[in-house]
Amino acid sequence: MSIRGLKKKPAKTFKVRIITVDAEMEFSCEMKWKGKDLFDLVCRALGLRETWFFGLQYTIKGMCTWLKMDKKVLDQEIPKEDPISFHFLAKFYPEKVEEELLQEITQHLFFLQVKKQILDEEIYCSPEATVLLASYAVQAKYGDYDPNFHEPGFLAHDELLPKRVLRQYQLTAEMWEEKITAWYAEHRGIARDEAEMNYLKIAQDLEMYGVNYFPIAQNKNHTDLLLGVDAKGIHIYSINNRFSPNKSFEWSSIRNISCSEKELTIKPLDKKAEVFKFFSSQLKVNKLIFQLCIGNHDLFMRRRKVDSIEIQQMKAQAREEKARKKMENQRLAREKQLREEAERAKEELERRLFQLEDEARQANEALLRSQEAAELLAEKAQIAEEEAKLLAQNAAEAEQERQRLELTALKSKEEKRLMEQKMREAELIAVKLVKESDRR
């Protein structure tokens, strides 16, 4: 036999596109693969272990249905496209999110899906609750609120509120952001997984959370009704009221559910109670309701049994991881606090340094002004000294002039006296001459 004959022929494959709430992936699948083979591949790619909540959904002839795990993918009535598209979504919901969602990836996928359902108005939520939920979504995305970083307008491109709520109140985008930010600022110190869990804990109390609705008719009078299936049981609603069921059958009170071609029958555990029968217009819808009932009932029973070894291990790992994250968050919070204190101390030192530099600058300026004033005073003093010298010189010269004038005055006085004496002597001589003349 030739070596070529020993080679194994490569298996024929087809491509699928898996669309999660926030991402897309493509895989090559073998033609013989069953739905479970593809589903397990997607779960491994996501790192998901709590697989029992999820399924692969597709749309055919306008109807959403789920890929069957026990049948070949290509043997099912799936879209004829390349690649074939499936949505990886939560098919079943937990009764208590905090107790049942163990892995962070599981919690994150539920958070994204429930948030989308609320924004798309598939789950009704009051305006007040939507603002609070939006604040937890912002905390999960952006971390702690920082007024220096999260400036007005930072939520402009985020879809956080249902359009119904936006239409109901005549508020601007800035006003809505202010309301959300007021709550957001209160969530300081909450990690992303905690914020997502707080979101889910609020959402799980909403009336439409986790309910799959189907239009049905009751056999007695063909009244149009809505049938809802969720983690707690089966509920019957009026056609225009999805909040308050007219009748509910909890899983613990149901003895049996049977499905025929178009009719579904719910037999209560109490044999005296009335058997509830209804039908839908399509066999596929009946089968889908039946599958959801079986899956939800199985999970209901599973929750009330002792946890398997796998679940116990996952819960222990979740507790350890939660404790580790708590310690890590505390450490990070402490480091952040120390960093903030150091930054505040640095800012205080810088402020004090700036203040001291300002005081030094002012002192230097005052010193320069003092030096300039001293120089000006010295210059004035020198001028005054020179003026004083000049004045003293002038005073001395004036004194000399005075003395000269006094001396001159004295000389004049003496000369005047001598003149007067000579005049008197002359007069005497004249008189004598006159007398001599007269005598002669």
Coordinates of C-alpha atoms in Angstrom, one line a residue:
M1 CA 0.0 0.0 0.0
S2 CA 1.3 3.4 -0.9
I3 CA 2.0 6.1 1.7
R4 CA -0.6 8.3 -0.1
G5 CA -3.2 5.6 0.6
L6 CA -2.5 5.7 4.3
K7 CA -3.2 9.5 4.6
K8 CA -6.5 10.4 6.1
K9 CA -8.7 12.5 4.0
P10 CA -9.5 15.9 5.5
A11 CA -13.0 16.0 6.8
K12 CA -15.5 18.2 4.9
T13 CA -16.4 21.4 6.8
F14 CA -18.8 24.3 6.8
K15 CA -18.5 27.7 8.3
V16 CA -20.6 29.2 11.1
R17 CA -20.7 32.7 12.5
I18 CA -21.4 32.9 16.3
I19 CA -22.7 36.3 17.4
T20 CA -22.6 37.0 21.1
V21 CA -24.0 40.2 22.7
D22 CA -20.8 42.1 22.2
A23 CA -18.6 40.1 19.7
E24 CA -18.6 37.8 16.7
M25 CA -16.6 34.6 16.1
E26 CA -16.2 32.2 13.1
F27 CA -15.6 28.5 13.3
S28 CA -15.1 25.7 10.8
C29 CA -17.4 22.7 11.7
E30 CA -17.3 19.2 10.4
M31 CA -20.3 18.0 8.4
K32 CA -21.0 15.3 10.9
W33 CA -21.1 17.5 14.0
K34 CA -24.2 17.6 16.2
G35 CA -25.5 20.8 17.8
K36 CA -23.6 19.9 21.0
D37 CA -20.3 19.7 19.2
L38 CA -20.6 23.2 18.0
F39 CA -22.0 24.5 21.3
D40 CA -19.2 23.0 23.3
L41 CA -16.6 24.5 20.9
V42 CA -18.2 28.0 21.4
C43 CA -18.2 27.5 25.2
R44 CA -14.5 26.5 25.2
A45 CA -13.7 29.5 23.1
L46 CA -15.5 31.8 25.6
G47 CA -14.0 30.0 28.7
L48 CA -17.6 29.2 29.8
R49 CA -18.4 26.4 32.2
E50 CA -21.9 27.2 33.2
T51 CA -23.2 26.1 29.9
W52 CA -26.7 25.0 31.0
F53 CA -28.0 28.5 30.9
F54 CA -27.1 29.1 27.2
G55 CA -28.1 28.0 23.7
L56 CA -27.6 28.8 20.0
Q57 CA -30.5 30.7 18.6
Y58 CA -31.3 31.2 14.9
T59 CA -34.2 32.7 12.9
I60 CA -36.0 30.8 10.2
K61 CA -39.1 32.0 8.4
G62 CA -39.4 34.9 10.9
M63 CA -39.4 32.6 13.9
C64 CA -36.6 32.4 16.5
T65 CA -35.7 28.9 17.6
W66 CA -32.9 27.1 19.3
L67 CA -30.4 24.6 17.8
K68 CA -31.0 21.1 19.1
M69 CA -28.0 19.6 20.8
D70 CA -28.7 15.9 19.9
K71 CA -29.2 16.4 16.2
K72 CA -26.7 17.1 13.4
V73 CA -26.4 20.8 12.7
L74 CA -27.0 20.4 9.0
D75 CA -30.0 18.0 9.5
Q76 CA -31.9 20.8 11.2
E77 CA -33.9 23.5 9.5
I78 CA -31.3 26.2 9.6
P79 CA -30.7 29.2 7.3
K80 CA -29.1 28.4 4.0
E81 CA -26.3 30.9 4.1
D82 CA -22.5 30.9 4.2
P83 CA -21.4 31.2 7.0
I84 CA -24.5 30.1 8.9
S85 CA -25.3 32.6 11.7
F86 CA -26.2 31.6 15.2
H87 CA -26.7 33.9 18.3
F88 CA -25.1 32.7 21.5
L89 CA -27.7 33.8 24.1
A90 CA -29.0 32.9 27.5
K91 CA -31.9 30.4 27.0
F92 CA -32.7 29.9 30.7
Y93 CA -32.5 32.4 33.6
P94 CA -31.5 31.8 37.2
E95 CA -33.9 32.3 40.0
K96 CA -31.3 34.2 42.1
V97 CA -28.5 35.6 40.1
E98 CA -26.1 36.2 43.1
E99 CA -26.3 32.5 44.1
E100 CA -26.3 30.8 40.7
L101 CA -24.1 32.8 38.4
L102 CA -20.6 31.6 39.5
Q103 CA -18.3 32.6 36.7
E104 CA -17.5 36.2 35.9
I105 CA -17.9 35.4 32.1
T106 CA -21.4 34.0 32.8
Q107 CA -22.4 37.1 34.8
H108 CA -21.0 39.4 32.2
L109 CA -22.9 37.7 29.3
F110 CA -26.2 37.9 31.4
F111 CA -25.5 41.5 32.2
L112 CA -25.0 42.4 28.5
Q113 CA -28.1 40.5 27.4
V114 CA -30.4 41.8 30.1
K115 CA -29.2 45.4 29.5
K116 CA -29.9 45.0 25.8
Q117 CA -33.4 43.7 26.6
I118 CA -34.1 46.7 28.8
L119 CA -32.8 49.2 26.2
D120 CA -34.8 47.4 23.4
E121 CA -37.9 47.5 25.7
E122 CA -38.3 43.8 25.8
I123 CA -38.2 44.1 29.6
Y124 CA -40.3 47.0 31.0
C125 CA -38.5 49.1 33.6
S126 CA -39.7 52.3 35.4
P127 CA -37.8 55.5 34.5
E128 CA -36.4 55.8 38.1
A129 CA -35.0 52.2 37.9
T130 CA -33.6 52.7 34.4
V131 CA -31.5 55.7 35.7
L132 CA -30.2 53.6 38.6
L133 CA -29.4 50.7 36.3
A134 CA -27.7 53.1 33.8
S135 CA -25.5 54.3 36.7
Y136 CA -24.3 50.8 37.4
A137 CA -23.7 50.2 33.7
V138 CA -21.5 53.3 33.7
Q139 CA -19.6 52.2 36.8
A140 CA -19.0 48.8 35.1
K141 CA -17.6 50.5 32.0
Y142 CA -15.7 53.5 33.3
G143 CA -14.8 52.6 36.9
D144 CA -14.9 55.2 39.7
Y145 CA -16.2 58.6 38.9
D146 CA -13.5 61.3 38.6
P147 CA -14.8 64.8 38.0
N148 CA -11.5 65.9 36.5
F149 CA -11.7 63.1 33.9
H150 CA -15.4 62.5 33.4
E151 CA -16.3 65.9 32.2
P152 CA -19.8 66.9 31.0
G153 CA -20.6 65.1 27.8
F154 CA -18.6 61.9 28.5
L155 CA -21.8 59.8 28.2
A156 CA -22.9 61.4 24.9
H157 CA -22.2 58.3 22.8
D158 CA -23.4 55.7 25.3
E159 CA -26.9 54.2 25.0
L160 CA -28.1 54.0 28.6
L161 CA -31.9 54.6 28.6
P162 CA -34.8 53.1 26.7
K163 CA -36.3 55.4 24.0
R164 CA -39.6 55.2 25.8
V165 CA -38.1 56.9 28.9
L166 CA -36.4 59.5 26.8
R167 CA -39.8 60.3 25.0
Q168 CA -41.7 60.3 28.3
Y169 CA -39.8 63.2 29.8
Q170 CA -38.8 66.4 28.1
L171 CA -35.3 66.4 29.3
T172 CA -32.1 67.2 27.4
A173 CA -29.2 64.8 27.1
E174 CA -27.3 67.0 29.5
M175 CA -30.0 66.7 32.1
W176 CA -30.2 62.9 31.8
E177 CA -26.4 62.7 32.1
E178 CA -26.5 64.8 35.2
K179 CA -29.1 62.5 36.8
I180 CA -27.1 59.3 35.9
T181 CA -23.9 60.9 37.1
A182 CA -25.4 61.8 40.4
W183 CA -26.0 58.1 41.1
Y184 CA -22.8 57.1 39.4
A185 CA -20.7 59.2 41.8
E186 CA -22.3 57.2 44.7
H187 CA -20.8 53.9 43.4
R188 CA -17.2 54.8 44.1
G189 CA -15.1 51.7 45.0
I190 CA -17.4 49.2 43.3
A191 CA -15.5 46.9 40.9
R192 CA -16.8 46.0 37.4
D193 CA -18.2 42.5 38.4
E194 CA -19.9 44.0 41.5
A195 CA -21.5 46.7 39.4
E196 CA -22.8 44.1 36.9
M197 CA -24.1 41.9 39.7
N198 CA -25.9 44.9 41.3
Y199 CA -27.5 45.6 37.9
L200 CA -28.7 42.0 37.6
K201 CA -30.1 41.9 41.2
I202 CA -32.3 44.9 40.4
A203 CA -33.3 43.6 37.0
Q204 CA -34.3 40.2 38.2
D205 CA -37.1 41.8 40.2
L206 CA -38.7 43.3 37.1
E207 CA -42.0 41.6 36.1
M208 CA -40.9 40.7 32.5
Y209 CA -37.3 39.6 33.4
G210 CA -36.5 36.1 32.1
V211 CA -40.0 35.4 30.7
N212 CA -40.5 34.0 27.2
Y213 CA -43.9 35.0 25.8
F214 CA -46.0 33.1 23.3
P215 CA -49.4 33.8 21.8
I216 CA -51.8 31.0 22.6
A217 CA -55.6 30.3 22.6
Q218 CA -57.5 28.4 25.2
N219 CA -59.5 25.4 23.9
K220 CA -62.8 26.2 25.7
N221 CA -63.6 29.5 24.1
H222 CA -60.6 30.2 21.9
T223 CA -59.7 33.3 23.9
D224 CA -56.4 34.9 22.8
L225 CA -53.9 34.7 25.6
L226 CA -50.2 35.0 26.3
L227 CA -48.2 32.1 27.8
G228 CA -45.0 33.0 29.7
V229 CA -42.3 30.5 30.7
D230 CA -39.6 31.4 33.2
A231 CA -37.5 29.9 35.9
K232 CA -40.4 29.8 38.4
G233 CA -43.1 28.2 36.3
I234 CA -45.7 28.8 33.6
H235 CA -47.9 31.9 33.6
I236 CA -51.0 32.8 31.6
Y237 CA -51.5 36.5 30.7
S238 CA -54.2 38.6 29.0
I239 CA -53.1 39.5 25.5
N240 CA -52.5 43.2 26.5
N241 CA -50.9 42.6 29.9
R242 CA -47.5 41.1 30.3
F243 CA -47.0 42.2 33.9
S244 CA -49.6 40.5 36.1
P245 CA -50.5 36.9 35.1
N246 CA -54.1 35.7 35.4
K247 CA -53.0 32.3 36.4
S248 CA -49.6 30.7 37.3
F249 CA -48.4 27.1 37.6
E250 CA -45.2 26.8 39.6
W251 CA -42.9 24.0 38.6
S252 CA -43.4 22.4 42.1
S253 CA -47.2 22.2 41.5
I254 CA -47.0 20.7 38.0
R255 CA -47.3 16.9 37.7
N256 CA -47.0 16.6 33.9
I257 CA -46.8 18.6 30.7
S258 CA -47.7 16.9 27.4
C259 CA -47.5 18.1 23.9
S260 CA -49.4 16.9 20.9
E261 CA -49.5 18.3 17.3
K262 CA -50.9 21.7 18.3
E263 CA -52.1 21.2 21.9
L264 CA -50.2 21.5 25.2
T265 CA -51.6 20.2 28.4
I266 CA -50.6 21.1 31.9
K267 CA -51.6 18.7 34.6
P268 CA -51.4 20.1 38.2
L269 CA -49.9 17.9 41.0
D270 CA -53.3 18.2 42.7
K271 CA -55.4 15.7 40.8
K272 CA -58.5 17.5 41.8
A273 CA -57.4 20.7 40.2
E274 CA -58.4 21.6 36.6
V275 CA -56.2 20.4 33.8
F276 CA -55.2 23.4 31.7
K277 CA -55.1 23.0 27.9
F278 CA -54.2 25.4 25.2
F279 CA -53.0 25.4 21.6
S280 CA -51.0 27.6 19.3
S281 CA -51.4 28.0 15.5
Q282 CA -48.0 26.4 14.8
L283 CA -46.6 23.1 15.8
K284 CA -43.1 24.6 16.0
V285 CA -44.3 27.1 18.6
N286 CA -45.8 24.2 20.6
K287 CA -42.5 22.3 20.5
L288 CA -40.5 25.4 21.4
I289 CA -42.8 26.0 24.4
F290 CA -42.4 22.4 25.4
Q291 CA -38.6 22.5 25.2
L292 CA -38.4 25.6 27.3
C293 CA -40.7 24.0 29.9
I294 CA -38.6 20.9 30.1
G295 CA -35.4 22.9 30.3
N296 CA -36.7 25.3 33.0
H297 CA -38.2 22.4 35.0
D298 CA -34.9 20.5 34.9
L299 CA -33.0 23.5 36.2
F300 CA -35.7 24.0 38.9
M301 CA -35.3 20.4 40.1
R302 CA -31.5 20.7 39.8
R303 CA -31.4 23.7 42.1
R304 CA -33.2 21.7 44.8
K305 CA -30.8 18.8 44.7
V306 CA -27.4 18.5 46.3
D307 CA -24.8 20.2 44.1
S308 CA -22.8 17.9 41.9
I309 CA -19.0 17.7 42.5
E310 CA -18.5 20.0 39.5
I311 CA -20.9 22.6 40.9
Q312 CA -19.3 22.3 44.4
Q313 CA -15.9 22.9 42.8
M314 CA -17.1 25.8 40.8
K315 CA -18.7 27.4 43.9
A316 CA -15.5 26.9 45.9
Q317 CA -13.5 28.4 43.1
A318 CA -16.0 31.3 42.9
R319 CA -15.7 31.9 46.6
E320 CA -11.9 31.8 46.4
E321 CA -11.9 34.1 43.4
K322 CA -14.3 36.4 45.1
A323 CA -12.2 36.5 48.3
R324 CA -9.0 37.1 46.1
K325 CA -10.7 39.9 44.2
K326 CA -12.0 41.4 47.4
M327 CA -8.4 41.4 48.8
E328 CA -7.1 42.7 45.5
N329 CA -9.7 45.4 45.4
Q330 CA -9.0 46.4 49.0
R331 CA -5.3 46.5 48.1
L332 CA -5.9 48.6 45.0
A333 CA -8.3 50.8 47.0
R334 CA -5.6 51.2 49.7
E335 CA -3.0 52.0 47.0
K336 CA -5.3 54.4 45.4
Q337 CA -6.1 56.1 48.7
L338 CA -2.3 56.3 49.4
R339 CA -1.7 57.6 45.9
E340 CA -4.5 60.2 46.3
E341 CA -3.1 61.2 49.7
A342 CA 0.4 61.5 48.2
E343 CA -1.0 63.5 45.3
R344 CA -2.9 65.7 47.8
A345 CA 0.3 66.1 49.9
K346 CA 2.3 66.8 46.7
E347 CA -0.3 69.4 45.6
E348 CA -0.2 70.9 49.1
L349 CA 3.7 71.0 49.0
E350 CA 3.5 72.5 45.5
R351 CA 1.0 75.0 46.7
R352 CA 3.2 75.9 49.7
L353 CA 6.2 76.0 47.5
F354 CA 4.4 78.3 45.1
Q355 CA 3.3 80.4 48.0
L356 CA 6.9 80.6 49.3
E357 CA 8.2 81.4 45.9
D358 CA 5.6 84.1 45.6
E359 CA 6.6 85.4 49.0
A360 CA 10.3 85.3 48.0
R361 CA 9.5 87.0 44.8
Q362 CA 7.6 89.7 46.6
A363 CA 10.5 90.0 49.2
N364 CA 13.0 90.3 46.3
E365 CA 10.9 92.9 44.7
A366 CA 10.6 94.8 48.0
L367 CA 14.3 94.5 48.4
L368 CA 14.9 95.8 45.0
R369 CA 12.5 98.6 45.7
S370 CA 14.4 99.3 49.0
Q371 CA 17.7 99.2 47.2
E372 CA 16.5 101.6 44.6
A373 CA 15.0 103.8 47.3
A374 CA 18.3 103.6 49.3
E375 CA 20.3 104.5 46.2
L376 CA 17.8 107.3 45.5
L377 CA 18.2 108.5 49.1
A378 CA 21.9 108.3 48.9
E379 CA 21.9 110.2 45.7
K380 CA 19.6 112.8 47.3
A381 CA 21.8 112.9 50.3
Q382 CA 24.9 113.4 48.1
I383 CA 23.0 116.2 46.3
A384 CA 21.9 117.6 49.7
E385 CA 25.5 117.4 50.9
E386 CA 26.8 119.2 47.8
E387 CA 24.0 121.8 48.2
A388 CA 25.0 122.2 51.9
K389 CA 28.6 122.6 50.9
L390 CA 27.5 125.2 48.3
L391 CA 25.3 126.9 50.9
A392 CA 28.1 126.9 53.4
Q393 CA 30.4 128.3 50.8
N394 CA 27.8 130.9 49.9
A395 CA 27.3 131.7 53.6
A396 CA 31.1 132.1 54.0
E397 CA 31.2 134.4 51.0
A398 CA 28.2 136.3 52.3
E399 CA 29.9 136.6 55.7
Q400 CA 33.1 137.9 54.0
E401 CA 31.0 140.3 52.0
R402 CA 29.2 141.4 55.2
Q403 CA 32.5 141.9 56.9
R404 CA 33.8 143.7 53.9
L405 CA 30.7 145.8 53.8
E406 CA 30.9 146.5 57.6
L407 CA 34.6 147.4 57.1
T408 CA 33.7 149.6 54.2
A409 CA 30.9 151.1 56.3
L410 CA 33.3 151.8 59.1
K411 CA 35.8 153.3 56.7
S412 CA 33.0 155.5 55.3
K413 CA 32.0 156.5 58.8
E414 CA 35.5 157.5 59.7
E415 CA 35.9 159.3 56.5
K416 CA 32.6 161.0 57.1
R417 CA 33.8 162.0 60.6
L418 CA 37.0 163.3 59.2
M419 CA 35.1 165.2 56.5
E420 CA 32.8 166.7 59.1
Q421 CA 35.8 167.6 61.2
K422 CA 37.5 169.2 58.2
M423 CA 34.2 170.9 57.4
R424 CA 34.0 172.3 60.9
E425 CA 37.7 173.2 60.8
A426 CA 37.0 174.9 57.5
E427 CA 34.0 176.7 58.9
L428 CA 36.0 177.8 61.8
I429 CA 38.7 179.1 59.5
A430 CA 36.1 180.8 57.4
V431 CA 34.6 182.4 60.5
K432 CA 38.0 183.4 61.6
L433 CA 38.8 184.8 58.2
V434 CA 35.5 186.7 58.2
K435 CA 36.2 188.1 61.6
E436 CA 39.7 188.9 60.6
S437 CA 38.3 190.6 57.6
D438 CA 35.8 192.5 59.6
R439 CA 38.4 193.5 62.0
R440 CA 40.6 194.7 59.3

